[in-house]
Coordinates of C-alpha atoms and ligand atoms in Angstrom, one line a residue:
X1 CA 3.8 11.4 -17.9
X2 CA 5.4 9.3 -15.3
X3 CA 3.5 6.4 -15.1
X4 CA 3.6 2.7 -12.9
X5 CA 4.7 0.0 -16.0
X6 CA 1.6 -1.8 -16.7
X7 CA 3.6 -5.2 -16.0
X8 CA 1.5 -8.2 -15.8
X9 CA 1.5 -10.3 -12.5
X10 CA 1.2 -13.9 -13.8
X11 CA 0.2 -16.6 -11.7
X12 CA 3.3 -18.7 -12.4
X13 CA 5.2 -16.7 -9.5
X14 CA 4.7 -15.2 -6.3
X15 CA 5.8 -11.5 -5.3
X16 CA 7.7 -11.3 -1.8
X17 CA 6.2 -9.0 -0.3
X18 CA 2.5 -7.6 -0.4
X19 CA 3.7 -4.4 1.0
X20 CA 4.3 -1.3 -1.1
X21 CA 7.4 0.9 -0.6
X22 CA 7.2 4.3 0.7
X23 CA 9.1 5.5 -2.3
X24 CA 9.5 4.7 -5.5
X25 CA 12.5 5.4 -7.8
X26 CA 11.7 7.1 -11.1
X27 CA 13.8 4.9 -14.0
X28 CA 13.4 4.5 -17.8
X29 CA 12.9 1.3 -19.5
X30 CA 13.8 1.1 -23.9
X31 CA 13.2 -2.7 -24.3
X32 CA 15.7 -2.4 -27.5
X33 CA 15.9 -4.3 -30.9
X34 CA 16.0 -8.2 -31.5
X35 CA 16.3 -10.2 -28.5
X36 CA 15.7 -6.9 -26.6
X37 CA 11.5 -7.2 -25.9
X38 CA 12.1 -11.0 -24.6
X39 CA 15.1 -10.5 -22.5
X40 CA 13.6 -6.6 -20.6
X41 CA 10.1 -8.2 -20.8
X42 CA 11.9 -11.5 -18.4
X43 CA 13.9 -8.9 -16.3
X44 CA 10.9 -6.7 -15.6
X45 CA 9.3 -10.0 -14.7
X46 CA 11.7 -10.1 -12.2
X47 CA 11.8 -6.3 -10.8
X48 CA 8.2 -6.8 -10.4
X49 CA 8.0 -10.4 -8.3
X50 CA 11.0 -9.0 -6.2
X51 CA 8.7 -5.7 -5.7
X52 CA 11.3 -3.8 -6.8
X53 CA 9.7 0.4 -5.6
X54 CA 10.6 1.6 -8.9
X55 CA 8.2 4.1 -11.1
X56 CA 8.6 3.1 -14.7
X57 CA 8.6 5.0 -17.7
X58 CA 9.0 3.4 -21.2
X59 CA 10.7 5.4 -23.9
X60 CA 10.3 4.2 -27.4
X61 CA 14.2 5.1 -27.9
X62 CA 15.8 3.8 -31.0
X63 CA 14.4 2.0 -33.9
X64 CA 11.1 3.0 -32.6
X65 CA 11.8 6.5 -33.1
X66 CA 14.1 6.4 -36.2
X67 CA 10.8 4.9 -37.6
X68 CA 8.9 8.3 -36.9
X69 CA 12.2 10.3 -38.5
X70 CA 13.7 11.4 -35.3
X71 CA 17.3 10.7 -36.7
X72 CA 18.8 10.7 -33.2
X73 CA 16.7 8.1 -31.9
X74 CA 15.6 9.8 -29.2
X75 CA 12.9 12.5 -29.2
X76 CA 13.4 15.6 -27.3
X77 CA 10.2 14.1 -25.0
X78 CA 12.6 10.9 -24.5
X79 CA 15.0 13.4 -23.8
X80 CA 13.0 15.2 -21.0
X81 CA 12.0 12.5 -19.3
X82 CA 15.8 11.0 -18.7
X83 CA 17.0 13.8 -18.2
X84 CA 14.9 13.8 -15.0
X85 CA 14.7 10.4 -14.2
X86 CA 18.5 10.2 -14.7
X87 CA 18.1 5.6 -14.6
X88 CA 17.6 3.9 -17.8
X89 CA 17.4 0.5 -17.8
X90 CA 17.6 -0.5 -21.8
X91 CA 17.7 -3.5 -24.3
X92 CA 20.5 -3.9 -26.5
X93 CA 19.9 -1.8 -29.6
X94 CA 20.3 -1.9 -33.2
X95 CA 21.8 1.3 -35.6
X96 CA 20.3 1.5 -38.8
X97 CA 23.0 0.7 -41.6
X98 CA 23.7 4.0 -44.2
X99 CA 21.9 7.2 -43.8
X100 CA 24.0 8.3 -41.4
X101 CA 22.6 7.4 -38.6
X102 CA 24.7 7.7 -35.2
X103 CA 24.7 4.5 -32.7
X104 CA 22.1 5.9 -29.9
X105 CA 24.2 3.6 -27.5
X106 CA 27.2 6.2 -28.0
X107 CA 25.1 8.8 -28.0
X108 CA 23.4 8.5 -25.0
X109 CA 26.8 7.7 -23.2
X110 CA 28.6 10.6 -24.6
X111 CA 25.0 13.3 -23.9
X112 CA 24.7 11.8 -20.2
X113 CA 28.2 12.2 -19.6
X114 CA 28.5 8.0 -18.4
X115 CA 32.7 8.2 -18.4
X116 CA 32.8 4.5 -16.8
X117 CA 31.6 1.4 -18.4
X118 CA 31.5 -1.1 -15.5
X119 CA 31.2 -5.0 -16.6
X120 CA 32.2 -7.7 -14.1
X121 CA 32.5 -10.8 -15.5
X122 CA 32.9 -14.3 -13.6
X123 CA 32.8 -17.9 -14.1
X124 CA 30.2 -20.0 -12.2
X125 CA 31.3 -23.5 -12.7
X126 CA 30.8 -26.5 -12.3
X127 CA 27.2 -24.8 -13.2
X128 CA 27.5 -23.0 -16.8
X129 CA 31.2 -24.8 -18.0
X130 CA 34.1 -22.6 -18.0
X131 CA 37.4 -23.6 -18.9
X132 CA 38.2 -21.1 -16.2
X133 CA 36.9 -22.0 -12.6
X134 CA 38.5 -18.9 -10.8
X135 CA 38.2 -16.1 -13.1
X136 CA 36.3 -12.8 -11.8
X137 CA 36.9 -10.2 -13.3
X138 CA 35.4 -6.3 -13.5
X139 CA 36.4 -4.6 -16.6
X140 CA 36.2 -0.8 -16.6
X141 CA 36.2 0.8 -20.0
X142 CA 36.5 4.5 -20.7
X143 CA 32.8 5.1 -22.4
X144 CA 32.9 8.2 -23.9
X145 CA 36.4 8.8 -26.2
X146 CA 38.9 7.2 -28.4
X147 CA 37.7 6.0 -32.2
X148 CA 34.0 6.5 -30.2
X149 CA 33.8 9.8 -30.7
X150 CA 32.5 9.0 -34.4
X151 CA 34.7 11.5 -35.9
X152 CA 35.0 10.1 -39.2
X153 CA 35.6 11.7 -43.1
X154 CA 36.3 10.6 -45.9
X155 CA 39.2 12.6 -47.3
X156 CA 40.0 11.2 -51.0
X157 CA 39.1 8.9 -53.4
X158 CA 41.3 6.3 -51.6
X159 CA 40.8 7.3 -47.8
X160 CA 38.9 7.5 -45.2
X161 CA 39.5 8.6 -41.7
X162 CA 38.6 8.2 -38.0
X163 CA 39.3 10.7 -35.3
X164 CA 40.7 9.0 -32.1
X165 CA 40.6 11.7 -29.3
X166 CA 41.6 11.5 -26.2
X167 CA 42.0 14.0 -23.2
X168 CA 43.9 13.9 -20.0
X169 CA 40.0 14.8 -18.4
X170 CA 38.4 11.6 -19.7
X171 CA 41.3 9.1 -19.1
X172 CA 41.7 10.2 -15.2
X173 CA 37.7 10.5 -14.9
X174 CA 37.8 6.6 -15.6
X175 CA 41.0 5.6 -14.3
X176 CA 40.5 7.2 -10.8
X177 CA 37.0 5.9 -10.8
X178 CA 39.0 2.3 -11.7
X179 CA 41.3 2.7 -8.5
X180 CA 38.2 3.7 -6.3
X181 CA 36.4 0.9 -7.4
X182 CA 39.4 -1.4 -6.4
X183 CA 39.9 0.2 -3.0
X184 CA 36.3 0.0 -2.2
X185 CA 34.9 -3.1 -3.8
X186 CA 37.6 -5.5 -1.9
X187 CA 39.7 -5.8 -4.8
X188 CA 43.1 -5.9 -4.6
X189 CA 44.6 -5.2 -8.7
X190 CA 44.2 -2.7 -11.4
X191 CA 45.4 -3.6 -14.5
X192 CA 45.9 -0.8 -16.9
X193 CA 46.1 -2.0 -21.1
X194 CA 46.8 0.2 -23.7
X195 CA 48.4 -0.1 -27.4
X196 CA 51.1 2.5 -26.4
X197 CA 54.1 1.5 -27.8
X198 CA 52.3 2.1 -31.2
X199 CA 49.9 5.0 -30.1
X200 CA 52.6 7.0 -28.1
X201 CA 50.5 10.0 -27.8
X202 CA 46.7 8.7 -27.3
X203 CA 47.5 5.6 -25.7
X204 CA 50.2 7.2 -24.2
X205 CA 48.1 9.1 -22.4
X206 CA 46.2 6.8 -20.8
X207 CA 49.0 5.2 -19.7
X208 CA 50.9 7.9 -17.9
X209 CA 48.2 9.2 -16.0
X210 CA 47.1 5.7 -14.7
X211 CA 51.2 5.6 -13.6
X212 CA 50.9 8.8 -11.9
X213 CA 47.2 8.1 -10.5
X214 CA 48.6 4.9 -9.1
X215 CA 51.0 7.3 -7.1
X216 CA 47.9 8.5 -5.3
X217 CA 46.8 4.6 -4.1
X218 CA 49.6 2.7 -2.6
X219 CA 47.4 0.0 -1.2
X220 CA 46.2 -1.6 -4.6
X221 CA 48.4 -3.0 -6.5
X222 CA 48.8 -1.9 -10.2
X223 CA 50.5 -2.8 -13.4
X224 CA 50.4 -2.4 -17.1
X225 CA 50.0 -4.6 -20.0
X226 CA 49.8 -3.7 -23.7
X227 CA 46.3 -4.9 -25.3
X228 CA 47.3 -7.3 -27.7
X229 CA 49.5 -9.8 -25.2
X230 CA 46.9 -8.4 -22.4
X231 CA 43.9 -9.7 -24.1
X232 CA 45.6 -12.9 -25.0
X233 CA 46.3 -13.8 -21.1
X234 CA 43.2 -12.7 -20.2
X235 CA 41.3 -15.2 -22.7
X236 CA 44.3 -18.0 -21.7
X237 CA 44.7 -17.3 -18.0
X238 CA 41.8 -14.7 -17.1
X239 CA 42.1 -15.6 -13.4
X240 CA 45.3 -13.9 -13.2
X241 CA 43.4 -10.4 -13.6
X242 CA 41.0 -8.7 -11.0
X243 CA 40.4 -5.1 -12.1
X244 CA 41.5 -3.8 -15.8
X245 CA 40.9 -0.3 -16.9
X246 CA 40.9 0.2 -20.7
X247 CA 40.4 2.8 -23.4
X248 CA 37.0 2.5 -25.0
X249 CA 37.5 0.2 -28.2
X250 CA 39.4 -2.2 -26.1
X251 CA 37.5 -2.5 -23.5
X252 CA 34.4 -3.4 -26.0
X253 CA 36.2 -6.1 -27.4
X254 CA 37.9 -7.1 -24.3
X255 CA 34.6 -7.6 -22.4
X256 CA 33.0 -9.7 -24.7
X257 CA 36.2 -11.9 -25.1
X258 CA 35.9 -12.8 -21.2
X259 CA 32.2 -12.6 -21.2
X260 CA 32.5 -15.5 -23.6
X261 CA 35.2 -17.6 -21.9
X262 CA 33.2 -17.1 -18.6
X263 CA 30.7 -19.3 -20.4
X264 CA 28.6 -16.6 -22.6
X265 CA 28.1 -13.5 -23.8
X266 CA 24.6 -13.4 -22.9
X267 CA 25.1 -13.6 -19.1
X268 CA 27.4 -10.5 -18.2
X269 CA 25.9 -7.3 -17.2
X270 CA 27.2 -3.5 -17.5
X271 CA 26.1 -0.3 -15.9
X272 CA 27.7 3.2 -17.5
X273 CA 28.3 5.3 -15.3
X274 CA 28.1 9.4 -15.0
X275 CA 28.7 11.5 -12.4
X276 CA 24.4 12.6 -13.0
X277 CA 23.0 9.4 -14.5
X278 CA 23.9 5.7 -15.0
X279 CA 22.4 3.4 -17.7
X280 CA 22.0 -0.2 -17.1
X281 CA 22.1 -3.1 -19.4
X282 CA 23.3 -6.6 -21.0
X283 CA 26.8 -5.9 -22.8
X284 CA 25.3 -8.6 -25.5
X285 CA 23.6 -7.3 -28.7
X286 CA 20.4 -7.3 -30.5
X287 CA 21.4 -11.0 -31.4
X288 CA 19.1 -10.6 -34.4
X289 CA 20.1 -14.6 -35.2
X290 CA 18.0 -15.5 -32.3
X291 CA 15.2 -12.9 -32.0
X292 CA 12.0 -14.3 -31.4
X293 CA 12.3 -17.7 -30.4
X294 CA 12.2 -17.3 -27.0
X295 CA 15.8 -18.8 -26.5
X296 CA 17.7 -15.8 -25.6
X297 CA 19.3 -15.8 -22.0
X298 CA 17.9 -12.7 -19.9
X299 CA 20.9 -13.3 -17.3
X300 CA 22.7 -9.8 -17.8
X301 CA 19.9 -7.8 -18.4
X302 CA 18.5 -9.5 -14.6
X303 CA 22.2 -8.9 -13.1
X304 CA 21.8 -5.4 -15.0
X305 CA 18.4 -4.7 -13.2
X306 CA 19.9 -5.8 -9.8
X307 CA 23.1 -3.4 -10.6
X308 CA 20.4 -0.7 -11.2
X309 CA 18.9 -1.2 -7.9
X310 CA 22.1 -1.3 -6.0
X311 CA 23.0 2.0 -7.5
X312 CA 19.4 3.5 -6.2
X313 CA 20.0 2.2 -2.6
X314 CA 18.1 -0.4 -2.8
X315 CA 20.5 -3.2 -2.4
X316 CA 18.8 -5.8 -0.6
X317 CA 16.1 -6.0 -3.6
X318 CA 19.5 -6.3 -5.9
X319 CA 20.7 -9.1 -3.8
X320 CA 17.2 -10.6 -3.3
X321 CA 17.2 -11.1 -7.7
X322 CA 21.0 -11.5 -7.5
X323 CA 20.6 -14.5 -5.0
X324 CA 17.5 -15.7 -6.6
X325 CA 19.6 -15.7 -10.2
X326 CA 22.8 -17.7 -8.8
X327 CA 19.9 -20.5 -7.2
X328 CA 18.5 -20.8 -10.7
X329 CA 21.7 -21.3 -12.2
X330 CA 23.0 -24.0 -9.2
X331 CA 20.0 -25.9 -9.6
X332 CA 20.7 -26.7 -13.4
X333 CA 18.7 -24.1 -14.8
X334 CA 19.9 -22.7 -18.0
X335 CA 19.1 -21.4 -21.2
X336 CA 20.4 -22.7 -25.0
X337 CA 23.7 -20.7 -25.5
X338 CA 24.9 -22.8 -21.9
X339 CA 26.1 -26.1 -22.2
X340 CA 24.9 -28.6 -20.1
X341 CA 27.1 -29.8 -17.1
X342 CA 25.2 -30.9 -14.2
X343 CA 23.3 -34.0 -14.2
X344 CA 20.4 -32.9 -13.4
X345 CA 20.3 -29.4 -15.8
X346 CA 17.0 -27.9 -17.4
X347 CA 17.1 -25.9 -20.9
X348 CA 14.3 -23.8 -21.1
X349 CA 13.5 -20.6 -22.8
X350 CA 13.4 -17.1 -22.0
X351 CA 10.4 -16.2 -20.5
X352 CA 10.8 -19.7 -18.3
X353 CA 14.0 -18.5 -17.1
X354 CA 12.7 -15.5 -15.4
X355 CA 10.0 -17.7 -13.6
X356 CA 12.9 -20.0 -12.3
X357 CA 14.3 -16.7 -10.9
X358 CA 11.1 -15.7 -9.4
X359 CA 10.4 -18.9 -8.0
X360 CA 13.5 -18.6 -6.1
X361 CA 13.2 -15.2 -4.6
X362 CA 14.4 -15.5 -1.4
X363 CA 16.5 -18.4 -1.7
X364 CA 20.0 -17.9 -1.7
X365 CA 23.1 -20.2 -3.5
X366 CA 24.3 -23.6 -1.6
X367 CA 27.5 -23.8 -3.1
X368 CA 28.4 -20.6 -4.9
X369 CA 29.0 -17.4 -3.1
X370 CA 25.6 -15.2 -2.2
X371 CA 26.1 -11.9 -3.7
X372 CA 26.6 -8.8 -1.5
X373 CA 26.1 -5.5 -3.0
X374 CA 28.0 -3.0 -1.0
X375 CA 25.5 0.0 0.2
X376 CA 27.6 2.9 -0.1
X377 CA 28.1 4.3 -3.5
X378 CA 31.5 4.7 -5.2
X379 CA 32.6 8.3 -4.8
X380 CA 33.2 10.3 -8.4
X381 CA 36.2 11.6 -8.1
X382 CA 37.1 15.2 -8.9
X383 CA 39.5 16.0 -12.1
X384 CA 42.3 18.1 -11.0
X385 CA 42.7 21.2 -12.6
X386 CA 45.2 21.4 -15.9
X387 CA 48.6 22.3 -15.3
X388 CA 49.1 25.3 -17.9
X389 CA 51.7 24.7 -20.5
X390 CA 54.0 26.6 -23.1
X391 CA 52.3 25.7 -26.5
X392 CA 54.2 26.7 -29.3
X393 CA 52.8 26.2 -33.4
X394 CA 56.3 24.9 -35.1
X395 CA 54.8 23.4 -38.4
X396 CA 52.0 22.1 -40.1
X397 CA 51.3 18.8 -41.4
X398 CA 49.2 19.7 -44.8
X399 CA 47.3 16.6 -46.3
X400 CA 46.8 16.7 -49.7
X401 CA 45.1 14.9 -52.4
X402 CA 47.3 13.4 -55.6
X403 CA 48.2 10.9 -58.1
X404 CA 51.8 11.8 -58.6
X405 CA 54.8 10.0 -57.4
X406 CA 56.3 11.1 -54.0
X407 CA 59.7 12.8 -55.4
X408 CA 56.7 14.6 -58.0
X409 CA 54.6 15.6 -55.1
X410 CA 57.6 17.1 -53.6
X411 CA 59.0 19.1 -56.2
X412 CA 55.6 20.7 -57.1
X413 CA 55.0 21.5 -53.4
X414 CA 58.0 22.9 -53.7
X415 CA 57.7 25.2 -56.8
X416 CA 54.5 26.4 -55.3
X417 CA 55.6 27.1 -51.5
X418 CA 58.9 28.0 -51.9
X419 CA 62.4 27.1 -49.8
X420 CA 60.5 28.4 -46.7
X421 CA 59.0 27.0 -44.7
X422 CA 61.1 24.3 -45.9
X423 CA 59.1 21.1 -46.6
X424 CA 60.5 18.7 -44.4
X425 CA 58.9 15.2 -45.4
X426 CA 56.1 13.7 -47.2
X427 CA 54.2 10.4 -45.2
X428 CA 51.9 7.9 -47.1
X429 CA 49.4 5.8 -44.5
X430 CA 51.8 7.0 -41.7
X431 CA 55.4 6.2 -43.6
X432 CA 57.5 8.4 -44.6
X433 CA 58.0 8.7 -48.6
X434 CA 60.2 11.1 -49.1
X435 CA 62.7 12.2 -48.7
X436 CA 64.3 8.6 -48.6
X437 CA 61.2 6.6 -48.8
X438 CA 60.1 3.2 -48.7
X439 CA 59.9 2.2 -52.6
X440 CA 57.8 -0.6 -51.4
X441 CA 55.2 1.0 -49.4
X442 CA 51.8 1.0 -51.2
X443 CA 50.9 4.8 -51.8
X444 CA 47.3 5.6 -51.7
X445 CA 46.0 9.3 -53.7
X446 CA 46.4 10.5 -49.5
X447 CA 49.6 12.3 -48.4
X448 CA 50.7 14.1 -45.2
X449 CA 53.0 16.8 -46.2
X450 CA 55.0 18.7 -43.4
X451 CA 56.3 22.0 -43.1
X452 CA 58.6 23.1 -40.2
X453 CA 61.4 24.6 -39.1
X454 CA 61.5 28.4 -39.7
X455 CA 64.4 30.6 -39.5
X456 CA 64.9 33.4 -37.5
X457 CA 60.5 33.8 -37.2
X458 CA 57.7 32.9 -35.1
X459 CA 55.5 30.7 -37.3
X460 CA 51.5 32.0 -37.1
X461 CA 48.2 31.4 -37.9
X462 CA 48.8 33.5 -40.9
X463 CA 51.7 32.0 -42.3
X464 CA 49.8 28.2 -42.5
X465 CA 47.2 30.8 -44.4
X466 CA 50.1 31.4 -46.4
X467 CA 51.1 28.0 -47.5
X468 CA 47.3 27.1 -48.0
X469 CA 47.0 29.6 -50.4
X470 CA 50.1 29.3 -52.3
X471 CA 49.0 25.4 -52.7
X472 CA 45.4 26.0 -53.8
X473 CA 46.6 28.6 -56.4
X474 CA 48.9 26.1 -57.5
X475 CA 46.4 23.6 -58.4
X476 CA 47.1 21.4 -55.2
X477 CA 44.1 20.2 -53.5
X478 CA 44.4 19.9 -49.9
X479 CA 42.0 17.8 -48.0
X480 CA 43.1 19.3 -44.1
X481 CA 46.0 20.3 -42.2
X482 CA 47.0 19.4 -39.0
X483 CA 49.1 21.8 -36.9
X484 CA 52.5 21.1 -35.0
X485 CA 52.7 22.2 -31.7
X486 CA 55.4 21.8 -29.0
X487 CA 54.5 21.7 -25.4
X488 CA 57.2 22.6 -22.9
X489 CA 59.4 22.0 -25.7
X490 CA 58.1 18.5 -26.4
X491 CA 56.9 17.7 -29.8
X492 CA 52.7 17.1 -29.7
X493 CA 52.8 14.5 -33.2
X494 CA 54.1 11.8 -34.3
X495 CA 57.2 11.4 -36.4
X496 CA 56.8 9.2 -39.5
X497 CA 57.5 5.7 -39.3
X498 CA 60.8 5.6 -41.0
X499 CA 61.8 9.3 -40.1
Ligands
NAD1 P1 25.5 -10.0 -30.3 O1 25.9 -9.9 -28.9 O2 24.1 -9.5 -30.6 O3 25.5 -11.5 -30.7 C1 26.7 -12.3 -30.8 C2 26.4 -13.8 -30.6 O4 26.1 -14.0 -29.2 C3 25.2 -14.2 -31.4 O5 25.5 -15.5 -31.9 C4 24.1 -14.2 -30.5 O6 23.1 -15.2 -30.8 C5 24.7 -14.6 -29.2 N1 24.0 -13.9 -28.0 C6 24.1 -12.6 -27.7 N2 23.3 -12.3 -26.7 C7 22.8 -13.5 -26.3 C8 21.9 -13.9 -25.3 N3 21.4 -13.0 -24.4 N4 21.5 -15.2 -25.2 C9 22.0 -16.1 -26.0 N5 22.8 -15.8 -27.0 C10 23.2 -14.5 -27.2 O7 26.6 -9.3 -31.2 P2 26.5 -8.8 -32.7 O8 25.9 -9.9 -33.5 O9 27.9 -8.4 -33.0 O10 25.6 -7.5 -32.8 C11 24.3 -7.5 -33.2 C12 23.7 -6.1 -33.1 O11 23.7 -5.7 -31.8 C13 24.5 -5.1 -33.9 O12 23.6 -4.2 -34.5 C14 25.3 -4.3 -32.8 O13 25.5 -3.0 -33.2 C15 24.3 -4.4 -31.7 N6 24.9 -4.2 -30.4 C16 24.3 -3.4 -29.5 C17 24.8 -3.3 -28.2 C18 24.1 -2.4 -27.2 O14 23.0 -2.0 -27.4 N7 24.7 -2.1 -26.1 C19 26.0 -4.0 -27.8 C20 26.6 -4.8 -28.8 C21 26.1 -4.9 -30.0

């Protein structure tokens, strides 16, 4: 059932308007783990005083449902529900450690299809101390691929892997969505960072269709930056940035770099973004070191509610709360994780915060800019159709389990497969062992074993079949294979480092 949320109108604030809205906007609220209740509980304060016209359903997502055995944590009623309310508004949330339990955040990402990860990030000083006045930044982060897919095994005694996948689809889905943002938003530079001179083929990706996307939009400036040095400026000179557009991982860690360098982690907000639904929340965590003290700051969880009401059309209620936050935080109003700076600065907790935003509804900033929420909505752009390409199998990388030494390994791969197809090289943790190998390369009981390069045949399905078999009935244990394809007569895998 769709019900009003039963929020609580205390006496401490004053709504700003008596009059109710002709229409109401259907969103879900999961209040999350830790610091989750306190921080939703002070942003629904908000939504409510600022007579936000939205039509509230709780869902008891995470912990509260792993602790009736729904391993997803989400039920398939939870399910229902935001599937046709298509707004969630959540708390940071918590995954269960062992068991196997998936992180719901992924989950819900990857199921509602939310390809862009928005968090803007700025400094507000001389009010919450920065050592960077002018930074203001956005960071867009590709939400739903790389090592997030969860893909993981563990292979041998020694090793365990994670899948990072990554598809032309997903990187233009963000990185057009990136250059839209910039060309609508009044921006004027995207920033592309990827680990590409390592990752050729993932990262490499991700870079070449941001160069040819670029192409497309003449009037923004863009550039790239590898992640390591990328992140580095960005924590040392951050207002030298504008836009960045990232593969997932990096944009995690990158957003909470500049969210702390703006002043604190607990004040930048993020709204993930599908071309059907869009989730809306803090980018902090449970904080589980400062649950329940009433200390956390509710700041991006209120920026995330105004986000959420911009994206529904209502953006003079999002700039009413948005207005109403940067007055709290002018007039010296902060919570703990802020240092003090003005003279005349308050601490107070969480739930006071909210009232301080409340109590300013209306109001707007002195000194700091008033937000403006633009009210058209950023168009999802199309993917362009794949190009269709000559894929051809040459090889096959076999991984296989042992304890012998490399020149060992080789010979008995040898004895069982044969002279053809000739086995080509022998990798340990990505370097090449044999032939020629690094004697002082640690070797782990993990080894990637490559076949290619057959005479006068077309190599087939049948003929990895082949080699599988031979290997298995020569006691070799192989743990999973890998196959070598050429596209338009460039090699799809990596060479060993060394080959
Ligand atoms: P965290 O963001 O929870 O905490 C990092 C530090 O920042 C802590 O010292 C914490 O006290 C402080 N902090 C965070 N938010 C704050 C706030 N609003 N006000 C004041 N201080 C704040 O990161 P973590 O400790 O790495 O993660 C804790 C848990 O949260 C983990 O289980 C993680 O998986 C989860 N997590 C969830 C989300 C999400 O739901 N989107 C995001 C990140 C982490």
């Amino acid at each position: 059932m769709n019900a009003i949320h039963p929020i609580q109108q205390s006496a401490s604030y004053t709504s700003t308007s008596d009059v109710q809205p002709a229409r109401l906007h259907p969103v879900c609220v999961a209040s999350g783990d830790g610091i989750g209740p306190e921080v939703m509980a002070a942003a629904l304060k908000v939504l409510d005083a600022a007579r936000a016209p939205l039509d509230i359903t709780e869902l008891p997502l995470g912990t509260r449902a792993w602790q009736q055995g729904i391993t997803s944590g989400i039920s398939p009623v939870s399910w229902k529900t935001l599937n046709r309310d298509r707004v969630l508004l959540k708390g940071p949330m918590s995954t269960p450690q062992g068991g196997g339990m998936k992180s719901l955040n992924v989950t819900l990402r990857k199921s509602l299809g939310l390809f862009a990860n928005v968090r803007p990030v700025r400094a507000y000083t001389p009010y919450i101390p920065s050592h960077h006045p002018g930074m203001d930044v956005v960071i867009i982060r590709e939400n739903e691929e790389d090592l997030y897919a969860g893909i993981e095994h563990r292979q041998t005694e020694d090793v365990v892997q994670c899948l990072k996948l990554v598809s032309r689809q997903g990187c233009e889905r963000v990185i057009r969505y990136a250059f839209e943002y910039v060309r609508t938003r009044g921006r004027r530079r995207l920033t592309c960072m990827t680990k590409d001179n390592i990752m050729k083929l993932t990262d490499g990706l991700f870079h070449e269709v941001f160069d040819c996307i670029a192409e497309e939009y003449p009037d923004v400036e863009s550039d790239h930056q590898i992640i390591d040095i990328g992140t580095a400026r960005a924590a040392t000179s951050p207002e030298e940035f504008d836009v960045i557009v990232t593969p997932n991982l990096y944009g995690d860690v990158l957003s909470d770099v500049m969210a702390e360098v703006s002043g604190s982690v607990g004040m930048a907000p993020s709204a993930n973004i599908g071309s059907e639904a869009a989730v809306f929340e803090a980018i902090h965590g449970t904080a589980p070191d400062i649950a329940g003290k009433d200390i956390a700051n509710p700041s991006g969880l209120i920026l995330a509610s105004a986000k959420m009401l911009a994206h529904l059309g209502e953006g003079e209620t999002a700039e009413l709360i948005h207005n109403a936050w940067l007055r709290t935080i002018e007039d010296g109003v902060h919570t703990a994780d802020i240092r003090q700076t003005i003279a005349h600065s308050r601490c107070v907790g969480t739930d006071e915060f909210a009232g301080a935003v409340i109590g300013r509804l209306g109001e707007t900033p002195r000194r700091l800019e008033p937000n403006h929420y633009p009210r058209s909505p950023i168009l999802i752009p199309a993917v362009k159709p794949a190009q269709p390409v000559e894929k051809k199998l040459v090889g096959v990388d076999v991984f296989v389990q042992s304890r012998l030494t490399p020149d060992a390994l080789a010979e008995q791969l040898r004895k069982a497969v044969g002279e053809m197809p000739p086995l080509t090289m022998i990798t340990n943790r990505g370097v090449q062992v044999w032939p020629d190998g690094q004697a002082q390369t640690l070797c782990t009981d993990h080894w990637r074993c490559r076949f290619k390069g057959f005479a006068n045949s077309q190599l087939t399905a049948g003929s990895i079949i082949d080699i599988l078999l031979k290997l298995s009935s020569n006691g070799i244990e192989f743990v999973k294979t890998e196959n070598l394809y050429d596209f338009d007569g460039q090699p799809g895998y990596s060479m060993g480092q060394g080959q």
